[in-house]
Amino acid sequence: GPNLDLYAAAVDRFPQIQWQASVGVRDVADLQALRDTGVAAAISGRALLEKRLSLEELRPFLPDA
C-alpha cells in the first residue's frame, strides 16, 4: 500500500504543494486513507487495470465526473 506516513509528513511540511500519490494504491481503502493525509490526487492505474476498483467506489473521488 501507499506510504501514508510519508505522504502525511510531506503534506504537513509543504502544505502549499498539491501532492499526488503515485504508487501502492490497491483499493478504495487506500484512496480514503490517502485523502485523509491531505494528498490531492492518486494514480490508481494498476488497481483499475486489475479491476480492484469499481466506478461506484471511485465516484466520491471524482467530483466532476
PDB file of N, CA and C in Angstrom:
ATOM      1  N   GLY A   1       0.808  -1.191   0.000  1.00  0.00           N
ATOM      2  CA  GLY A   1       0.000   0.000   0.000  1.00  0.00           C
ATOM      3  C   GLY A   1       0.849   1.252   0.000  1.00  0.00           C
ATOM      4  N   PRO A   2       0.236   2.397  -0.109  1.00  0.00           N
ATOM      5  CA  PRO A   2       0.967   3.666  -0.126  1.00  0.00           C
ATOM      6  C   PRO A   2       1.602   3.954   1.238  1.00  0.00           C
ATOM      7  N   ASN A   3       2.678   4.679   1.214  1.00  0.00           N
ATOM      8  CA  ASN A   3       3.378   5.062   2.441  1.00  0.00           C
ATOM      9  C   ASN A   3       2.652   6.268   3.047  1.00  0.00           C
ATOM     10  N   LEU A   4       1.652   5.984   3.853  1.00  0.00           N
ATOM     11  CA  LEU A   4       0.794   7.031   4.408  1.00  0.00           C
ATOM     12  C   LEU A   4       1.556   7.978   5.324  1.00  0.00           C
ATOM     13  N   ASP A   5       2.483   7.453   6.098  1.00  0.00           N
ATOM     14  CA  ASP A   5       3.270   8.314   6.992  1.00  0.00           C
ATOM     15  C   ASP A   5       4.089   9.317   6.196  1.00  0.00           C
ATOM     16  N   LEU A   6       4.679   8.863   5.106  1.00  0.00           N
ATOM     17  CA  LEU A   6       5.481   9.750   4.264  1.00  0.00           C
ATOM     18  C   LEU A   6       4.618  10.853   3.652  1.00  0.00           C
ATOM     19  N   TYR A   7       3.458  10.478   3.108  1.00  0.00           N
ATOM     20  CA  TYR A   7       2.588  11.484   2.498  1.00  0.00           C
ATOM     21  C   TYR A   7       2.052  12.471   3.531  1.00  0.00           C
ATOM     22  N   ALA A   8       1.698  11.978   4.711  1.00  0.00           N
ATOM     23  CA  ALA A   8       1.210  12.874   5.769  1.00  0.00           C
ATOM     24  C   ALA A   8       2.294  13.858   6.175  1.00  0.00           C
ATOM     25  N   ALA A   9       3.536  13.382   6.292  1.00  0.00           N
ATOM     26  CA  ALA A   9       4.644  14.264   6.660  1.00  0.00           C
ATOM     27  C   ALA A   9       4.913  15.286   5.559  1.00  0.00           C
ATOM     28  N   ALA A  10       4.845  14.854   4.303  1.00  0.00           N
ATOM     29  CA  ALA A  10       5.087  15.767   3.187  1.00  0.00           C
ATOM     30  C   ALA A  10       4.026  16.857   3.127  1.00  0.00           C
ATOM     31  N   VAL A  11       2.764  16.464   3.292  1.00  0.00           N
ATOM     32  CA  VAL A  11       1.667  17.436   3.273  1.00  0.00           C
ATOM     33  C   VAL A  11       1.803  18.411   4.438  1.00  0.00           C
ATOM     34  N   ASP A  12       2.173  17.892   5.584  1.00  0.00           N
ATOM     35  CA  ASP A  12       2.343  18.742   6.765  1.00  0.00           C
ATOM     36  C   ASP A  12       3.491  19.732   6.579  1.00  0.00           C
ATOM     37  N   ARG A  13       4.586  19.255   6.018  1.00  0.00           N
ATOM     38  CA  ARG A  13       5.774  20.112   5.866  1.00  0.00           C
ATOM     39  C   ARG A  13       5.634  21.115   4.728  1.00  0.00           C
ATOM     40  N   PHE A  14       4.992  20.702   3.648  1.00  0.00           N
ATOM     41  CA  PHE A  14       4.854  21.559   2.469  1.00  0.00           C
ATOM     42  C   PHE A  14       3.385  21.624   2.033  1.00  0.00           C
ATOM     43  N   PRO A  15       2.537  22.272   2.816  1.00  0.00           N
ATOM     44  CA  PRO A  15       1.098  22.277   2.506  1.00  0.00           C
ATOM     45  C   PRO A  15       0.738  23.028   1.224  1.00  0.00           C
ATOM     46  N   GLN A  16       1.628  23.852   0.730  1.00  0.00           N
ATOM     47  CA  GLN A  16       1.353  24.609  -0.491  1.00  0.00           C
ATOM     48  C   GLN A  16       1.454  23.744  -1.748  1.00  0.00           C
ATOM     49  N   ILE A  17       2.003  22.548  -1.623  1.00  0.00           N
ATOM     50  CA  ILE A  17       2.140  21.632  -2.758  1.00  0.00           C
ATOM     51  C   ILE A  17       0.924  20.719  -2.819  1.00  0.00           C
ATOM     52  N   GLN A  18       0.402  20.526  -4.017  1.00  0.00           N
ATOM     53  CA  GLN A  18      -0.694  19.578  -4.240  1.00  0.00           C
ATOM     54  C   GLN A  18      -0.067  18.203  -4.489  1.00  0.00           C
ATOM     55  N   TRP A  19       0.078  17.411  -3.438  1.00  0.00           N
ATOM     56  CA  TRP A  19       0.757  16.124  -3.518  1.00  0.00           C
ATOM     57  C   TRP A  19      -0.082  15.098  -4.265  1.00  0.00           C
ATOM     58  N   GLN A  20       0.622  14.258  -5.032  1.00  0.00           N
ATOM     59  CA  GLN A  20      -0.020  13.186  -5.783  1.00  0.00           C
ATOM     60  C   GLN A  20       0.666  11.873  -5.431  1.00  0.00           C
ATOM     61  N   ALA A  21      -0.079  10.926  -4.931  1.00  0.00           N
ATOM     62  CA  ALA A  21       0.469   9.601  -4.640  1.00  0.00           C
ATOM     63  C   ALA A  21       0.592   8.841  -5.949  1.00  0.00           C
ATOM     64  N   SER A  22       1.709   8.167  -6.135  1.00  0.00           N
ATOM     65  CA  SER A  22       1.924   7.537  -7.435  1.00  0.00           C
ATOM     66  C   SER A  22       2.185   6.036  -7.371  1.00  0.00           C
ATOM     67  N   VAL A  23       2.198   5.450  -6.195  1.00  0.00           N
ATOM     68  CA  VAL A  23       2.393   4.002  -6.116  1.00  0.00           C
ATOM     69  C   VAL A  23       1.607   3.436  -4.942  1.00  0.00           C
ATOM     70  N   GLY A  24       1.268   2.174  -5.035  1.00  0.00           N
ATOM     71  CA  GLY A  24       0.741   1.455  -3.901  1.00  0.00           C
ATOM     72  C   GLY A  24      -0.760   1.426  -3.737  1.00  0.00           C
ATOM     73  N   VAL A  25      -1.522   2.094  -4.588  1.00  0.00           N
ATOM     74  CA  VAL A  25      -2.981   2.093  -4.424  1.00  0.00           C
ATOM     75  C   VAL A  25      -3.510   0.725  -4.827  1.00  0.00           C
ATOM     76  N   ARG A  26      -4.114   0.034  -3.850  1.00  0.00           N
ATOM     77  CA  ARG A  26      -4.642  -1.305  -4.091  1.00  0.00           C
ATOM     78  C   ARG A  26      -6.157  -1.319  -4.203  1.00  0.00           C
ATOM     79  N   ASP A  27      -6.804  -0.420  -3.457  1.00  0.00           N
ATOM     80  CA  ASP A  27      -8.264  -0.455  -3.402  1.00  0.00           C
ATOM     81  C   ASP A  27      -8.787   0.866  -2.856  1.00  0.00           C
ATOM     82  N   VAL A  28     -10.110   0.942  -2.681  1.00  0.00           N
ATOM     83  CA  VAL A  28     -10.739   2.186  -2.242  1.00  0.00           C
ATOM     84  C   VAL A  28     -10.286   2.578  -0.838  1.00  0.00           C
ATOM     85  N   ALA A  29      -9.961   1.624   0.001  1.00  0.00           N
ATOM     86  CA  ALA A  29      -9.476   1.942   1.350  1.00  0.00           C
ATOM     87  C   ALA A  29      -8.175   2.733   1.283  1.00  0.00           C
ATOM     88  N   ASP A  30      -7.318   2.407   0.331  1.00  0.00           N
ATOM     89  CA  ASP A  30      -6.073   3.172   0.158  1.00  0.00           C
ATOM     90  C   ASP A  30      -6.376   4.592  -0.300  1.00  0.00           C
ATOM     91  N   LEU A  31      -7.337   4.762  -1.187  1.00  0.00           N
ATOM     92  CA  LEU A  31      -7.707   6.105  -1.641  1.00  0.00           C
ATOM     93  C   LEU A  31      -8.265   6.930  -0.480  1.00  0.00           C
ATOM     94  N   GLN A  32      -9.086   6.307   0.347  1.00  0.00           N
ATOM     95  CA  GLN A  32      -9.636   7.015   1.506  1.00  0.00           C
ATOM     96  C   GLN A  32      -8.532   7.407   2.484  1.00  0.00           C
ATOM     97  N   ALA A  33      -7.610   6.503   2.724  1.00  0.00           N
ATOM     98  CA  ALA A  33      -6.500   6.791   3.642  1.00  0.00           C
ATOM     99  C   ALA A  33      -5.620   7.910   3.097  1.00  0.00           C
ATOM    100  N   LEU A  34      -5.364   7.907   1.809  1.00  0.00           N
ATOM    101  CA  LEU A  34      -4.567   8.981   1.205  1.00  0.00           C
ATOM    102  C   LEU A  34      -5.295  10.313   1.307  1.00  0.00           C
ATOM    103  N   ARG A  35      -6.591  10.315   1.063  1.00  0.00           N
ATOM    104  CA  ARG A  35      -7.365  11.550   1.189  1.00  0.00           C
ATOM    105  C   ARG A  35      -7.250  12.092   2.614  1.00  0.00           C
ATOM    106  N   ASP A  36      -7.279  11.194   3.587  1.00  0.00           N
ATOM    107  CA  ASP A  36      -7.173  11.608   4.986  1.00  0.00           C
ATOM    108  C   ASP A  36      -5.823  12.238   5.321  1.00  0.00           C
ATOM    109  N   THR A  37      -4.779  11.905   4.554  1.00  0.00           N
ATOM    110  CA  THR A  37      -3.464  12.517   4.786  1.00  0.00           C
ATOM    111  C   THR A  37      -3.377  13.917   4.194  1.00  0.00           C
ATOM    112  N   GLY A  38      -4.319  14.249   3.289  1.00  0.00           N
ATOM    113  CA  GLY A  38      -4.278  15.550   2.629  1.00  0.00           C
ATOM    114  C   GLY A  38      -3.736  15.497   1.214  1.00  0.00           C
ATOM    115  N   VAL A  39      -3.419  14.305   0.726  1.00  0.00           N
ATOM    116  CA  VAL A  39      -2.940  14.152  -0.648  1.00  0.00           C
ATOM    117  C   VAL A  39      -4.045  14.602  -1.603  1.00  0.00           C
ATOM    118  N   ALA A  40      -3.670  15.356  -2.629  1.00  0.00           N
ATOM    119  CA  ALA A  40      -4.648  15.929  -3.555  1.00  0.00           C
ATOM    120  C   ALA A  40      -5.106  14.956  -4.638  1.00  0.00           C
ATOM    121  N   ALA A  41      -4.260  13.984  -4.980  1.00  0.00           N
ATOM    122  CA  ALA A  41      -4.588  13.075  -6.076  1.00  0.00           C
ATOM    123  C   ALA A  41      -3.813  11.776  -5.905  1.00  0.00           C
ATOM    124  N   ALA A  42      -4.257  10.765  -6.633  1.00  0.00           N
ATOM    125  CA  ALA A  42      -3.564   9.481  -6.598  1.00  0.00           C
ATOM    126  C   ALA A  42      -3.680   8.799  -7.950  1.00  0.00           C
ATOM    127  N   ILE A  43      -2.622   8.165  -8.358  1.00  0.00           N
ATOM    128  CA  ILE A  43      -2.628   7.358  -9.571  1.00  0.00           C
ATOM    129  C   ILE A  43      -3.011   5.946  -9.156  1.00  0.00           C
ATOM    130  N   SER A  44      -4.040   5.434  -9.763  1.00  0.00           N
ATOM    131  CA  SER A  44      -4.524   4.115  -9.371  1.00  0.00           C
ATOM    132  C   SER A  44      -4.686   3.201 -10.585  1.00  0.00           C
ATOM    133  N   GLY A  45      -3.796   3.346 -11.535  1.00  0.00           N
ATOM    134  CA  GLY A  45      -3.897   2.619 -12.797  1.00  0.00           C
ATOM    135  C   GLY A  45      -3.906   1.115 -12.659  1.00  0.00           C
ATOM    136  N   ARG A  46      -2.991   0.578 -11.879  1.00  0.00           N
ATOM    137  CA  ARG A  46      -2.927  -0.878 -11.760  1.00  0.00           C
ATOM    138  C   ARG A  46      -4.183  -1.433 -11.087  1.00  0.00           C
ATOM    139  N   ALA A  47      -4.641  -0.751 -10.040  1.00  0.00           N
ATOM    140  CA  ALA A  47      -5.865  -1.200  -9.362  1.00  0.00           C
ATOM    141  C   ALA A  47      -7.045  -1.172 -10.332  1.00  0.00           C
ATOM    142  N   LEU A  48      -7.093  -0.186 -11.206  1.00  0.00           N
ATOM    143  CA  LEU A  48      -8.155  -0.126 -12.218  1.00  0.00           C
ATOM    144  C   LEU A  48      -7.990  -1.247 -13.239  1.00  0.00           C
ATOM    145  N   LEU A  49      -6.766  -1.432 -13.698  1.00  0.00           N
ATOM    146  CA  LEU A  49      -6.488  -2.471 -14.687  1.00  0.00           C
ATOM    147  C   LEU A  49      -6.852  -3.850 -14.155  1.00  0.00           C
ATOM    148  N   GLU A  50      -6.553  -4.076 -12.872  1.00  0.00           N
ATOM    149  CA  GLU A  50      -6.838  -5.371 -12.259  1.00  0.00           C
ATOM    150  C   GLU A  50      -8.257  -5.458 -11.698  1.00  0.00           C
ATOM    151  N   LYS A  51      -9.062  -4.433 -11.968  1.00  0.00           N
ATOM    152  CA  LYS A  51     -10.475  -4.377 -11.573  1.00  0.00           C
ATOM    153  C   LYS A  51     -10.673  -4.527 -10.066  1.00  0.00           C
ATOM    154  N   ARG A  52      -9.777  -3.884  -9.303  1.00  0.00           N
ATOM    155  CA  ARG A  52      -9.921  -3.866  -7.850  1.00  0.00           C
ATOM    156  C   ARG A  52     -10.634  -2.609  -7.379  1.00  0.00           C
ATOM    157  N   LEU A  53     -10.971  -1.717  -8.311  1.00  0.00           N
ATOM    158  CA  LEU A  53     -11.742  -0.502  -8.040  1.00  0.00           C
ATOM    159  C   LEU A  53     -12.890  -0.443  -9.032  1.00  0.00           C
ATOM    160  N   SER A  54     -14.068  -0.159  -8.527  1.00  0.00           N
ATOM    161  CA  SER A  54     -15.226  -0.023  -9.418  1.00  0.00           C
ATOM    162  C   SER A  54     -15.538   1.456  -9.621  1.00  0.00           C
ATOM    163  N   LEU A  55     -16.333   1.742 -10.626  1.00  0.00           N
ATOM    164  CA  LEU A  55     -16.749   3.115 -10.891  1.00  0.00           C
ATOM    165  C   LEU A  55     -17.511   3.682  -9.697  1.00  0.00           C
ATOM    166  N   GLU A  56     -18.358   2.879  -9.102  1.00  0.00           N
ATOM    167  CA  GLU A  56     -19.122   3.345  -7.938  1.00  0.00           C
ATOM    168  C   GLU A  56     -18.201   3.706  -6.778  1.00  0.00           C
ATOM    169  N   GLU A  57     -17.149   2.928  -6.563  1.00  0.00           N
ATOM    170  CA  GLU A  57     -16.200   3.227  -5.494  1.00  0.00           C
ATOM    171  C   GLU A  57     -15.412   4.502  -5.787  1.00  0.00           C
ATOM    172  N   LEU A  58     -15.142   4.756  -7.053  1.00  0.00           N
ATOM    173  CA  LEU A  58     -14.351   5.925  -7.441  1.00  0.00           C
ATOM    174  C   LEU A  58     -15.152   7.215  -7.452  1.00  0.00           C
ATOM    175  N   ARG A  59     -16.451   7.114  -7.621  1.00  0.00           N
ATOM    176  CA  ARG A  59     -17.299   8.302  -7.775  1.00  0.00           C
ATOM    177  C   ARG A  59     -17.061   9.378  -6.706  1.00  0.00           C
ATOM    178  N   PRO A  60     -16.920   9.057  -5.416  1.00  0.00           N
ATOM    179  CA  PRO A  60     -16.677  10.103  -4.421  1.00  0.00           C
ATOM    180  C   PRO A  60     -15.348  10.846  -4.600  1.00  0.00           C
ATOM    181  N   PHE A  61     -14.433  10.234  -5.319  1.00  0.00           N
ATOM    182  CA  PHE A  61     -13.121  10.837  -5.537  1.00  0.00           C
ATOM    183  C   PHE A  61     -13.050  11.632  -6.837  1.00  0.00           C
ATOM    184  N   LEU A  62     -14.128  11.593  -7.620  1.00  0.00           N
ATOM    185  CA  LEU A  62     -14.177  12.266  -8.914  1.00  0.00           C
ATOM    186  C   LEU A  62     -15.372  13.224  -8.930  1.00  0.00           C
ATOM    187  N   PRO A  63     -15.269  14.344  -8.254  1.00  0.00           N
ATOM    188  CA  PRO A  63     -16.429  15.236  -8.105  1.00  0.00           C
ATOM    189  C   PRO A  63     -16.941  15.820  -9.415  1.00  0.00           C
ATOM    190  N   ASP A  64     -16.115  15.880 -10.436  1.00  0.00           N
ATOM    191  CA  ASP A  64     -16.540  16.462 -11.705  1.00  0.00           C
ATOM    192  C   ASP A  64     -16.956  15.417 -12.732  1.00  0.00           C
ATOM    193  N   ALA A  65     -16.986  14.167 -12.313  1.00  0.00           N
ATOM    194  CA  ALA A  65     -17.297  13.083 -13.282  1.00  0.00           C
ATOM    195  C   ALA A  65     -18.789  12.818 -13.322  1.00  0.00           C
TER     196      ALA A  65
END
